[in-house]
PDB file of C-alpha atoms in Angstrom:
ATOM      1  CA  MET A   1       2.474  24.777   5.397  1.00  0.00           C
ATOM      2  CA  ALA A   2       2.749  21.220   4.081  1.00  0.00           C
ATOM      3  CA  ALA A   3       0.557  18.545   5.586  1.00  0.00           C
ATOM      4  CA  SER A   4       2.279  16.335   8.159  1.00  0.00           C
ATOM      5  CA  TYR A   5       1.911  13.224   5.964  1.00  0.00           C
ATOM      6  CA  MET A   6       3.933  14.788   3.111  1.00  0.00           C
ATOM      7  CA  ARG A   7       7.672  14.421   2.860  1.00  0.00           C
ATOM      8  CA  ASN A   8       9.603  17.639   2.239  1.00  0.00           C
ATOM      9  CA  ASP A   9      11.730  16.027  -0.487  1.00  0.00           C
ATOM     10  CA  GLU A  10       8.688  15.185  -2.664  1.00  0.00           C
ATOM     11  CA  PRO A  11       7.299  17.791  -5.091  1.00  0.00           C
ATOM     12  CA  LEU A  12       3.850  19.241  -4.498  1.00  0.00           C
ATOM     13  CA  ILE A  13       3.490  19.679  -8.266  1.00  0.00           C
ATOM     14  CA  ASP A  14       5.568  17.880 -10.884  1.00  0.00           C
ATOM     15  CA  ILE A  15       4.671  18.656 -14.508  1.00  0.00           C
ATOM     16  CA  VAL A  16       6.963  17.373 -17.269  1.00  0.00           C
ATOM     17  CA  GLY A  17       6.936  17.879 -21.042  1.00  0.00           C
ATOM     18  CA  VAL A  18       3.788  19.998 -21.457  1.00  0.00           C
ATOM     19  CA  GLY A  19       3.122  21.738 -24.769  1.00  0.00           C
ATOM     20  CA  LYS A  20       0.423  23.879 -26.355  1.00  0.00           C
ATOM     21  CA  GLY A  21      -0.383  24.849 -29.888  1.00  0.00           C
ATOM     22  CA  TYR A  22      -3.041  26.604 -31.932  1.00  0.00           C
ATOM     23  CA  ASP A  23      -3.943  25.163 -35.338  1.00  0.00           C
ATOM     24  CA  THR A  24      -0.511  24.310 -36.800  1.00  0.00           C
ATOM     25  CA  ARG A  25       1.539  26.718 -34.638  1.00  0.00           C
ATOM     26  CA  GLN A  26       3.367  25.283 -31.610  1.00  0.00           C
ATOM     27  CA  VAL A  27       3.572  28.134 -29.057  1.00  0.00           C
ATOM     28  CA  VAL A  28       4.884  26.311 -25.981  1.00  0.00           C
ATOM     29  CA  ARG A  29       6.994  23.174 -26.069  1.00  0.00           C
ATOM     30  CA  ASP A  30       8.519  20.877 -23.454  1.00  0.00           C
ATOM     31  CA  VAL A  31       7.652  22.912 -20.330  1.00  0.00           C
ATOM     32  CA  THR A  32       8.583  21.428 -16.973  1.00  0.00           C
ATOM     33  CA  LEU A  33       7.474  22.744 -13.563  1.00  0.00           C
ATOM     34  CA  ARG A  34       8.432  21.251 -10.221  1.00  0.00           C
ATOM     35  CA  LEU A  35       7.096  22.951  -7.094  1.00  0.00           C
ATOM     36  CA  MET A  36       8.642  21.798  -3.836  1.00  0.00           C
ATOM     37  CA  PRO A  37       7.320  22.465  -0.319  1.00  0.00           C
ATOM     38  CA  GLY A  38       8.421  25.951   0.759  1.00  0.00           C
ATOM     39  CA  ASP A  39       8.925  27.234  -2.817  1.00  0.00           C
ATOM     40  CA  ILE A  40       7.470  30.633  -3.656  1.00  0.00           C
ATOM     41  CA  VAL A  41       6.389  31.102  -7.273  1.00  0.00           C
ATOM     42  CA  GLY A  42       4.838  34.036  -9.119  1.00  0.00           C
ATOM     43  CA  LEU A  43       3.272  33.754 -12.561  1.00  0.00           C
ATOM     44  CA  VAL A  44       2.871  36.864 -14.678  1.00  0.00           C
ATOM     45  CA  GLY A  45       1.064  36.983 -17.981  1.00  0.00           C
ATOM     46  CA  ALA A  46      -0.409  39.401 -20.475  1.00  0.00           C
ATOM     47  CA  MET A  47      -4.021  38.550 -19.646  1.00  0.00           C
ATOM     48  CA  ALA A  48      -3.977  40.637 -16.472  1.00  0.00           C
ATOM     49  CA  VAL A  49      -3.060  43.668 -18.584  1.00  0.00           C
ATOM     50  CA  ALA A  50      -5.587  42.929 -21.322  1.00  0.00           C
ATOM     51  CA  ARG A  51      -8.735  43.051 -19.150  1.00  0.00           C
ATOM     52  CA  ARG A  52     -11.599  44.927 -20.669  1.00  0.00           C
ATOM     53  CA  ARG A  53     -13.037  47.884 -18.782  1.00  0.00           C
ATOM     54  CA  ARG A  54     -16.797  48.326 -18.584  1.00  0.00           C
TER      55      ARG A  54
END
């Protein structure tokens, strides 16, 4: 639930133009993420699969 002082038309998170690279290789370019109140988002990545077992 959003706090009462927040407006519902303003993003909770607003990320624009993010990139990532390793050495000379650009692996992610120009990523934008806008999360609005009430949005449901799931992020899935390979790292959850690649956990080492002990």
